[in-house]
């Protein structure tokens, strides 16, 4: 896909087969989440509300998740990272890049992974290959999880806009990036279940379009850009339609990652 190509929308009619729909209707849906921060816990809340059983893990151990699990209710429980990977078909990875080395890497082999992460140098330290634009954050994640299939989603929206915009009217669109169509379809089905319209944002190499400082990153969901610039943590959100997100992805320009400070 060139810079002028507009990614297509993945809708419920083109990312789910009849068999997959029937399975979702009759079988209990399960999802494991590694990472209990703002994004991980936000996805967990939406998943429980959508009828998923949830197993959530973090680096501090199940006991540290007692309060969150109590809040989530009987559909949720805490576990270890390996349990979370193996709990459902598509585990969610919502941890910093520096935490990848502590993950049970072998457990990811053969699995589709929904990764929510971005590269933030103030948190992750400088990563030369990303600064040099040698590869995207998603491609680096794929390198760190050999044997897995990394698909990016929920990485271009702020954590506090997730509950606000889930099931919005008009429906809010989120970018989904990946190299394998079947895996991208699985993640897109989850995005749809959780209340958003999945939009195909291209391959992992093209996922920079929805990375920080690109044209399809978090500020696009702000109801008031001036308020967002002044205090993004309190800025109200507004829906972004699939057509509008496609336009923003197509017009996006790659950020100077080496100059990124946040």
PDB file of C-alpha atoms in Angstrom:
ATOM      1  CA  UNK A   1       0.000   0.000   0.000  1.00  0.00           C
ATOM      2  CA  UNK A   2       1.427   3.353  -0.976  1.00  0.00           C
ATOM      3  CA  UNK A   3       0.994   6.577   0.933  1.00  0.00           C
ATOM      4  CA  UNK A   4      -1.954   7.439  -1.317  1.00  0.00           C
ATOM      5  CA  UNK A   5      -3.859   4.229  -0.673  1.00  0.00           C
ATOM      6  CA  UNK A   6      -6.791   4.438   1.714  1.00  0.00           C
ATOM      7  CA  UNK A   7      -7.107   1.360   3.962  1.00  0.00           C
ATOM      8  CA  UNK A   8     -10.454  -0.389   3.684  1.00  0.00           C
ATOM      9  CA  UNK A   9     -12.989  -0.791   6.468  1.00  0.00           C
ATOM     10  CA  UNK A  10     -13.338  -4.183   8.107  1.00  0.00           C
ATOM     11  CA  UNK A  11     -17.020  -4.633   8.844  1.00  0.00           C
ATOM     12  CA  UNK A  12     -18.975  -7.446  10.400  1.00  0.00           C
ATOM     13  CA  UNK A  13     -19.745  -8.755   6.922  1.00  0.00           C
ATOM     14  CA  UNK A  14     -16.124  -9.064   5.824  1.00  0.00           C
ATOM     15  CA  UNK A  15     -14.189  -9.996   8.953  1.00  0.00           C
ATOM     16  CA  UNK A  16     -16.366 -12.821  10.285  1.00  0.00           C
ATOM     17  CA  UNK A  17     -17.272 -16.087   8.618  1.00  0.00           C
ATOM     18  CA  UNK A  18     -20.638 -17.731   9.251  1.00  0.00           C
ATOM     19  CA  UNK A  19     -18.890 -20.432  11.273  1.00  0.00           C
ATOM     20  CA  UNK A  20     -17.111 -17.868  13.462  1.00  0.00           C
ATOM     21  CA  UNK A  21     -20.388 -16.036  14.085  1.00  0.00           C
ATOM     22  CA  UNK A  22     -22.153 -19.249  15.051  1.00  0.00           C
ATOM     23  CA  UNK A  23     -19.330 -20.147  17.440  1.00  0.00           C
ATOM     24  CA  UNK A  24     -19.467 -16.723  19.074  1.00  0.00           C
ATOM     25  CA  UNK A  25     -23.231 -17.069  19.487  1.00  0.00           C
ATOM     26  CA  UNK A  26     -23.100 -20.501  21.123  1.00  0.00           C
ATOM     27  CA  UNK A  27     -19.746 -20.708  22.872  1.00  0.00           C
ATOM     28  CA  UNK A  28     -18.517 -18.760  25.877  1.00  0.00           C
ATOM     29  CA  UNK A  29     -16.122 -16.082  24.698  1.00  0.00           C
ATOM     30  CA  UNK A  30     -12.840 -15.862  26.600  1.00  0.00           C
ATOM     31  CA  UNK A  31     -10.012 -13.363  26.527  1.00  0.00           C
ATOM     32  CA  UNK A  32      -6.742 -13.201  28.410  1.00  0.00           C
ATOM     33  CA  UNK A  33      -5.174  -9.812  29.077  1.00  0.00           C
ATOM     34  CA  UNK A  34      -1.569  -9.208  30.113  1.00  0.00           C
ATOM     35  CA  UNK A  35      -1.282  -5.760  31.627  1.00  0.00           C
ATOM     36  CA  UNK A  36      -3.614  -4.190  34.167  1.00  0.00           C
ATOM     37  CA  UNK A  37      -2.872  -0.545  33.481  1.00  0.00           C
ATOM     38  CA  UNK A  38      -5.320   1.934  32.023  1.00  0.00           C
ATOM     39  CA  UNK A  39      -5.597   0.256  28.601  1.00  0.00           C
ATOM     40  CA  UNK A  40      -5.616  -3.337  29.837  1.00  0.00           C
ATOM     41  CA  UNK A  41      -8.202  -2.688  32.539  1.00  0.00           C
ATOM     42  CA  UNK A  42     -10.297  -0.606  30.139  1.00  0.00           C
ATOM     43  CA  UNK A  43     -10.414  -3.451  27.625  1.00  0.00           C
ATOM     44  CA  UNK A  44     -11.236  -5.870  30.455  1.00  0.00           C
ATOM     45  CA  UNK A  45     -14.253  -3.779  31.473  1.00  0.00           C
ATOM     46  CA  UNK A  46     -15.563  -3.669  27.913  1.00  0.00           C
ATOM     47  CA  UNK A  47     -14.954  -7.389  27.447  1.00  0.00           C
ATOM     48  CA  UNK A  48     -16.917  -8.314  30.573  1.00  0.00           C
ATOM     49  CA  UNK A  49     -19.746  -6.036  29.471  1.00  0.00           C
ATOM     50  CA  UNK A  50     -19.697  -7.778  26.069  1.00  0.00           C
ATOM     51  CA  UNK A  51     -20.118 -11.204  27.663  1.00  0.00           C
ATOM     52  CA  UNK A  52     -16.510 -12.371  27.692  1.00  0.00           C
ATOM     53  CA  UNK A  53     -14.899 -14.346  30.473  1.00  0.00           C
ATOM     54  CA  UNK A  54     -11.672 -12.500  31.314  1.00  0.00           C
ATOM     55  CA  UNK A  55      -8.400 -13.631  32.843  1.00  0.00           C
ATOM     56  CA  UNK A  56      -6.074 -10.731  33.609  1.00  0.00           C
ATOM     57  CA  UNK A  57      -2.411 -10.850  34.599  1.00  0.00           C
ATOM     58  CA  UNK A  58       0.362  -8.406  35.394  1.00  0.00           C
ATOM     59  CA  UNK A  59       3.974  -8.399  36.530  1.00  0.00           C
ATOM     60  CA  UNK A  60       3.035  -8.026  40.204  1.00  0.00           C
ATOM     61  CA  UNK A  61       1.045 -11.226  40.481  1.00  0.00           C
ATOM     62  CA  UNK A  62      -2.636 -12.183  40.891  1.00  0.00           C
ATOM     63  CA  UNK A  63      -2.955 -10.862  44.437  1.00  0.00           C
ATOM     64  CA  UNK A  64      -2.338  -7.315  43.210  1.00  0.00           C
ATOM     65  CA  UNK A  65      -5.390  -7.629  40.956  1.00  0.00           C
ATOM     66  CA  UNK A  66      -7.899  -8.439  43.684  1.00  0.00           C
ATOM     67  CA  UNK A  67      -9.592  -5.038  43.596  1.00  0.00           C
ATOM     68  CA  UNK A  68      -9.894  -4.958  39.808  1.00  0.00           C
ATOM     69  CA  UNK A  69     -11.277  -8.496  39.663  1.00  0.00           C
ATOM     70  CA  UNK A  70     -13.850  -7.672  42.337  1.00  0.00           C
ATOM     71  CA  UNK A  71     -14.900  -4.646  40.298  1.00  0.00           C
ATOM     72  CA  UNK A  72     -15.142  -6.688  37.095  1.00  0.00           C
ATOM     73  CA  UNK A  73     -17.343  -9.293  38.729  1.00  0.00           C
ATOM     74  CA  UNK A  74     -17.825 -13.038  38.371  1.00  0.00           C
ATOM     75  CA  UNK A  75     -16.756 -13.206  34.733  1.00  0.00           C
ATOM     76  CA  UNK A  76     -13.217 -12.135  35.645  1.00  0.00           C
ATOM     77  CA  UNK A  77     -10.332 -13.704  37.499  1.00  0.00           C
ATOM     78  CA  UNK A  78      -6.632 -13.040  37.967  1.00  0.00           C
ATOM     79  CA  UNK A  79      -3.810 -15.325  36.921  1.00  0.00           C
ATOM     80  CA  UNK A  80      -0.233 -15.541  35.733  1.00  0.00           C
ATOM     81  CA  UNK A  81       0.914 -14.296  32.333  1.00  0.00           C
ATOM     82  CA  UNK A  82       1.118 -17.765  30.803  1.00  0.00           C
ATOM     83  CA  UNK A  83      -2.451 -18.479  31.907  1.00  0.00           C
ATOM     84  CA  UNK A  84      -3.602 -15.261  30.258  1.00  0.00           C
ATOM     85  CA  UNK A  85      -1.921 -16.185  26.969  1.00  0.00           C
ATOM     86  CA  UNK A  86      -3.537 -19.620  26.962  1.00  0.00           C
ATOM     87  CA  UNK A  87      -6.957 -18.568  28.293  1.00  0.00           C
ATOM     88  CA  UNK A  88      -8.559 -17.432  25.021  1.00  0.00           C
ATOM     89  CA  UNK A  89      -7.909 -17.519  21.300  1.00  0.00           C
ATOM     90  CA  UNK A  90      -6.464 -13.999  21.056  1.00  0.00           C
ATOM     91  CA  UNK A  91      -4.591 -12.698  24.112  1.00  0.00           C
ATOM     92  CA  UNK A  92      -4.291  -8.951  24.630  1.00  0.00           C
ATOM     93  CA  UNK A  93      -0.840  -7.547  25.329  1.00  0.00           C
ATOM     94  CA  UNK A  94      -0.978  -4.159  27.067  1.00  0.00           C
ATOM     95  CA  UNK A  95       2.509  -3.783  28.547  1.00  0.00           C
ATOM     96  CA  UNK A  96       5.508  -1.487  27.891  1.00  0.00           C
ATOM     97  CA  UNK A  97       8.162  -2.611  25.424  1.00  0.00           C
ATOM     98  CA  UNK A  98      10.589  -3.090  28.306  1.00  0.00           C
ATOM     99  CA  UNK A  99       8.329  -5.763  29.792  1.00  0.00           C
ATOM    100  CA  UNK A 100       8.530  -8.063  26.782  1.00  0.00           C
ATOM    101  CA  UNK A 101      11.670  -9.793  28.019  1.00  0.00           C
ATOM    102  CA  UNK A 102       9.789 -11.057  31.081  1.00  0.00           C
ATOM    103  CA  UNK A 103       6.918 -12.544  29.056  1.00  0.00           C
ATOM    104  CA  UNK A 104       6.584 -16.321  28.569  1.00  0.00           C
ATOM    105  CA  UNK A 105       7.727 -16.065  24.950  1.00  0.00           C
ATOM    106  CA  UNK A 106       7.171 -19.702  24.053  1.00  0.00           C
ATOM    107  CA  UNK A 107       3.511 -19.476  25.049  1.00  0.00           C
ATOM    108  CA  UNK A 108       2.817 -16.981  22.245  1.00  0.00           C
ATOM    109  CA  UNK A 109       4.010 -19.295  19.465  1.00  0.00           C
ATOM    110  CA  UNK A 110       1.288 -19.910  16.901  1.00  0.00           C
ATOM    111  CA  UNK A 111      -1.074 -17.386  18.466  1.00  0.00           C
ATOM    112  CA  UNK A 112      -2.584 -14.166  17.222  1.00  0.00           C
ATOM    113  CA  UNK A 113      -1.755 -11.316  19.634  1.00  0.00           C
ATOM    114  CA  UNK A 114      -3.705  -8.088  20.031  1.00  0.00           C
ATOM    115  CA  UNK A 115      -1.013  -5.556  20.949  1.00  0.00           C
ATOM    116  CA  UNK A 116      -1.988  -2.128  22.223  1.00  0.00           C
ATOM    117  CA  UNK A 117       1.462  -0.638  22.778  1.00  0.00           C
ATOM    118  CA  UNK A 118       3.420   2.344  21.500  1.00  0.00           C
ATOM    119  CA  UNK A 119       7.015   3.536  21.795  1.00  0.00           C
ATOM    120  CA  UNK A 120       7.464   6.226  24.439  1.00  0.00           C
ATOM    121  CA  UNK A 121      11.168   7.001  24.987  1.00  0.00           C
ATOM    122  CA  UNK A 122      10.628   8.609  28.406  1.00  0.00           C
ATOM    123  CA  UNK A 123       9.272   5.236  29.590  1.00  0.00           C
ATOM    124  CA  UNK A 124      10.984   2.713  27.302  1.00  0.00           C
ATOM    125  CA  UNK A 125      14.379   4.374  26.884  1.00  0.00           C
ATOM    126  CA  UNK A 126      15.799   5.153  23.464  1.00  0.00           C
ATOM    127  CA  UNK A 127      15.527   2.284  20.974  1.00  0.00           C
ATOM    128  CA  UNK A 128      17.906   2.903  18.100  1.00  0.00           C
ATOM    129  CA  UNK A 129      16.076   0.826  15.496  1.00  0.00           C
ATOM    130  CA  UNK A 130      12.848   2.738  16.111  1.00  0.00           C
ATOM    131  CA  UNK A 131      14.566   6.124  16.217  1.00  0.00           C
ATOM    132  CA  UNK A 132      16.224   5.359  12.873  1.00  0.00           C
ATOM    133  CA  UNK A 133      12.858   4.370  11.338  1.00  0.00           C
ATOM    134  CA  UNK A 134      14.378   0.996  10.551  1.00  0.00           C
ATOM    135  CA  UNK A 135      11.065  -0.540  11.556  1.00  0.00           C
ATOM    136  CA  UNK A 136       7.800   0.315  13.264  1.00  0.00           C
ATOM    137  CA  UNK A 137       6.955  -0.425  16.877  1.00  0.00           C
ATOM    138  CA  UNK A 138       4.678  -3.227  15.690  1.00  0.00           C
ATOM    139  CA  UNK A 139       7.481  -4.784  13.644  1.00  0.00           C
ATOM    140  CA  UNK A 140       9.779  -4.635  16.665  1.00  0.00           C
ATOM    141  CA  UNK A 141       7.118  -6.361  18.754  1.00  0.00           C
ATOM    142  CA  UNK A 142       6.843  -9.044  16.086  1.00  0.00           C
ATOM    143  CA  UNK A 143      10.614  -9.549  16.261  1.00  0.00           C
ATOM    144  CA  UNK A 144      10.387  -9.937  20.039  1.00  0.00           C
ATOM    145  CA  UNK A 145       7.595 -12.522  19.784  1.00  0.00           C
ATOM    146  CA  UNK A 146       8.842 -14.974  17.148  1.00  0.00           C
ATOM    147  CA  UNK A 147       6.221 -17.505  16.182  1.00  0.00           C
ATOM    148  CA  UNK A 148       3.333 -15.233  17.149  1.00  0.00           C
ATOM    149  CA  UNK A 149       1.243 -13.056  14.829  1.00  0.00           C
ATOM    150  CA  UNK A 150       1.132  -9.482  16.132  1.00  0.00           C
ATOM    151  CA  UNK A 151      -1.896  -7.364  15.280  1.00  0.00           C
ATOM    152  CA  UNK A 152      -2.148  -3.768  16.501  1.00  0.00           C
ATOM    153  CA  UNK A 153      -5.343  -2.233  17.875  1.00  0.00           C
ATOM    154  CA  UNK A 154      -6.358   0.190  20.655  1.00  0.00           C
ATOM    155  CA  UNK A 155      -2.975   1.928  20.305  1.00  0.00           C
ATOM    156  CA  UNK A 156      -4.264   5.113  18.680  1.00  0.00           C
ATOM    157  CA  UNK A 157      -6.828   6.085  21.332  1.00  0.00           C
ATOM    158  CA  UNK A 158      -6.417   7.440  24.866  1.00  0.00           C
ATOM    159  CA  UNK A 159      -7.412   5.150  27.728  1.00  0.00           C
ATOM    160  CA  UNK A 160     -10.117   7.460  29.068  1.00  0.00           C
ATOM    161  CA  UNK A 161     -11.680   7.840  25.629  1.00  0.00           C
ATOM    162  CA  UNK A 162     -12.163   4.062  25.330  1.00  0.00           C
ATOM    163  CA  UNK A 163     -15.161   3.773  27.693  1.00  0.00           C
ATOM    164  CA  UNK A 164     -16.566   7.092  26.481  1.00  0.00           C
ATOM    165  CA  UNK A 165     -16.554   6.125  22.801  1.00  0.00           C
ATOM    166  CA  UNK A 166     -17.404   2.418  23.016  1.00  0.00           C
ATOM    167  CA  UNK A 167     -20.802   1.852  21.375  1.00  0.00           C
ATOM    168  CA  UNK A 168     -20.992   5.504  20.372  1.00  0.00           C
ATOM    169  CA  UNK A 169     -23.395   6.802  17.755  1.00  0.00           C
ATOM    170  CA  UNK A 170     -22.088   7.212  15.146  1.00  0.00           C
ATOM    171  CA  UNK A 171     -19.856   4.233  15.800  1.00  0.00           C
ATOM    172  CA  UNK A 172     -16.241   5.143  16.579  1.00  0.00           C
ATOM    173  CA  UNK A 173     -13.565   3.583  14.372  1.00  0.00           C
ATOM    174  CA  UNK A 174     -10.223   2.162  15.502  1.00  0.00           C
ATOM    175  CA  UNK A 175      -7.191   1.289  13.387  1.00  0.00           C
ATOM    176  CA  UNK A 176      -6.230  -2.392  13.047  1.00  0.00           C
ATOM    177  CA  UNK A 177      -2.805  -3.184  11.552  1.00  0.00           C
ATOM    178  CA  UNK A 178      -1.285  -6.548  10.700  1.00  0.00           C
ATOM    179  CA  UNK A 179       0.267  -8.767   8.072  1.00  0.00           C
ATOM    180  CA  UNK A 180      -2.093 -11.761   8.085  1.00  0.00           C
ATOM    181  CA  UNK A 181      -5.707 -11.391   6.994  1.00  0.00           C
ATOM    182  CA  UNK A 182      -7.093 -14.212   9.148  1.00  0.00           C
ATOM    183  CA  UNK A 183      -5.386 -12.900  12.288  1.00  0.00           C
ATOM    184  CA  UNK A 184      -6.490  -9.363  11.506  1.00  0.00           C
ATOM    185  CA  UNK A 185     -10.028 -10.660  11.166  1.00  0.00           C
ATOM    186  CA  UNK A 186      -9.901 -12.262  14.625  1.00  0.00           C
ATOM    187  CA  UNK A 187      -8.747  -9.028  16.228  1.00  0.00           C
ATOM    188  CA  UNK A 188     -11.265  -7.008  14.253  1.00  0.00           C
ATOM    189  CA  UNK A 189     -14.043  -9.250  15.588  1.00  0.00           C
ATOM    190  CA  UNK A 190     -12.929  -8.419  19.141  1.00  0.00           C
ATOM    191  CA  UNK A 191     -12.760  -4.698  18.369  1.00  0.00           C
ATOM    192  CA  UNK A 192     -16.301  -4.975  17.017  1.00  0.00           C
ATOM    193  CA  UNK A 193     -17.519  -6.889  20.083  1.00  0.00           C
ATOM    194  CA  UNK A 194     -16.080  -4.229  22.365  1.00  0.00           C
ATOM    195  CA  UNK A 195     -18.061  -1.487  20.671  1.00  0.00           C
ATOM    196  CA  UNK A 196     -15.863  -0.026  17.933  1.00  0.00           C
ATOM    197  CA  UNK A 197     -15.701  -0.163  14.134  1.00  0.00           C
ATOM    198  CA  UNK A 198     -12.460  -1.847  13.017  1.00  0.00           C
ATOM    199  CA  UNK A 199     -10.683  -0.187  10.095  1.00  0.00           C
ATOM    200  CA  UNK A 200      -7.898  -1.902   8.198  1.00  0.00           C
ATOM    201  CA  UNK A 201      -4.831   0.309   8.645  1.00  0.00           C
ATOM    202  CA  UNK A 202      -2.519  -1.811   6.521  1.00  0.00           C
ATOM    203  CA  UNK A 203       0.477  -3.950   7.397  1.00  0.00           C
ATOM    204  CA  UNK A 204       2.810  -3.797  10.398  1.00  0.00           C
ATOM    205  CA  UNK A 205       5.254  -1.821   8.225  1.00  0.00           C
ATOM    206  CA  UNK A 206       2.478   0.725   7.621  1.00  0.00           C
ATOM    207  CA  UNK A 207       1.296   0.853  11.229  1.00  0.00           C
ATOM    208  CA  UNK A 208       3.213   4.105  11.764  1.00  0.00           C
ATOM    209  CA  UNK A 209       0.101   5.791  10.350  1.00  0.00           C
ATOM    210  CA  UNK A 210      -1.592   5.352  13.736  1.00  0.00           C
ATOM    211  CA  UNK A 211       1.514   5.783  15.915  1.00  0.00           C
ATOM    212  CA  UNK A 212       2.226   8.824  18.142  1.00  0.00           C
ATOM    213  CA  UNK A 213       2.524  12.097  16.232  1.00  0.00           C
ATOM    214  CA  UNK A 214       1.011  10.591  13.112  1.00  0.00           C
ATOM    215  CA  UNK A 215      -2.161  11.830  11.489  1.00  0.00           C
ATOM    216  CA  UNK A 216      -4.357   9.129  13.064  1.00  0.00           C
ATOM    217  CA  UNK A 217      -3.245   9.199  16.694  1.00  0.00           C
ATOM    218  CA  UNK A 218      -5.156  10.134  19.868  1.00  0.00           C
ATOM    219  CA  UNK A 219      -6.031  13.774  19.180  1.00  0.00           C
ATOM    220  CA  UNK A 220      -8.376  12.748  16.372  1.00  0.00           C
ATOM    221  CA  UNK A 221     -10.844  11.562  19.038  1.00  0.00           C
ATOM    222  CA  UNK A 222     -10.876  14.906  20.857  1.00  0.00           C
ATOM    223  CA  UNK A 223     -14.121  16.855  20.824  1.00  0.00           C
ATOM    224  CA  UNK A 224     -12.152  20.105  21.221  1.00  0.00           C
ATOM    225  CA  UNK A 225      -8.564  20.183  19.981  1.00  0.00           C
ATOM    226  CA  UNK A 226      -7.754  23.323  21.998  1.00  0.00           C
ATOM    227  CA  UNK A 227      -8.949  21.664  25.200  1.00  0.00           C
ATOM    228  CA  UNK A 228      -7.015  18.523  24.265  1.00  0.00           C
ATOM    229  CA  UNK A 229      -3.805  20.510  23.810  1.00  0.00           C
ATOM    230  CA  UNK A 230      -4.307  22.268  27.139  1.00  0.00           C
ATOM    231  CA  UNK A 231      -5.087  19.100  29.139  1.00  0.00           C
ATOM    232  CA  UNK A 232      -5.504  15.883  27.199  1.00  0.00           C
ATOM    233  CA  UNK A 233      -6.392  13.898  30.318  1.00  0.00           C
ATOM    234  CA  UNK A 234      -9.590  15.854  30.868  1.00  0.00           C
ATOM    235  CA  UNK A 235     -10.458  16.610  27.252  1.00  0.00           C
ATOM    236  CA  UNK A 236     -13.854  15.236  26.160  1.00  0.00           C
ATOM    237  CA  UNK A 237     -14.062  12.755  23.294  1.00  0.00           C
ATOM    238  CA  UNK A 238     -16.066  12.686  20.067  1.00  0.00           C
ATOM    239  CA  UNK A 239     -16.715   9.804  17.644  1.00  0.00           C
ATOM    240  CA  UNK A 240     -14.585   9.349  14.529  1.00  0.00           C
ATOM    241  CA  UNK A 241     -16.359   7.456  11.765  1.00  0.00           C
ATOM    242  CA  UNK A 242     -14.732   4.739   9.677  1.00  0.00           C
ATOM    243  CA  UNK A 243     -14.699   6.944   6.591  1.00  0.00           C
ATOM    244  CA  UNK A 244     -13.031   9.763   8.488  1.00  0.00           C
ATOM    245  CA  UNK A 245     -10.420   7.443   9.979  1.00  0.00           C
ATOM    246  CA  UNK A 246      -9.631   6.094   6.530  1.00  0.00           C
ATOM    247  CA  UNK A 247      -9.022   9.653   5.339  1.00  0.00           C
ATOM    248  CA  UNK A 248      -6.741  10.392   8.290  1.00  0.00           C
ATOM    249  CA  UNK A 249      -4.754   7.191   7.812  1.00  0.00           C
ATOM    250  CA  UNK A 250      -4.238   7.922   4.125  1.00  0.00           C
ATOM    251  CA  UNK A 251      -3.085  11.489   4.829  1.00  0.00           C
ATOM    252  CA  UNK A 252      -0.824  10.534   7.734  1.00  0.00           C
ATOM    253  CA  UNK A 253       2.869  11.450   7.600  1.00  0.00           C
ATOM    254  CA  UNK A 254       5.532   9.501   9.437  1.00  0.00           C
ATOM    255  CA  UNK A 255       6.775  11.122  12.620  1.00  0.00           C
ATOM    256  CA  UNK A 256      10.386  12.040  13.386  1.00  0.00           C
ATOM    257  CA  UNK A 257      10.658   9.333  16.026  1.00  0.00           C
ATOM    258  CA  UNK A 258      14.217  10.251  16.986  1.00  0.00           C
ATOM    259  CA  UNK A 259      12.954  13.664  18.113  1.00  0.00           C
ATOM    260  CA  UNK A 260      10.168  12.205  20.265  1.00  0.00           C
ATOM    261  CA  UNK A 261      10.473  13.180  23.914  1.00  0.00           C
ATOM    262  CA  UNK A 262       7.312  11.815  25.553  1.00  0.00           C
TER     263      UNK A 262
END
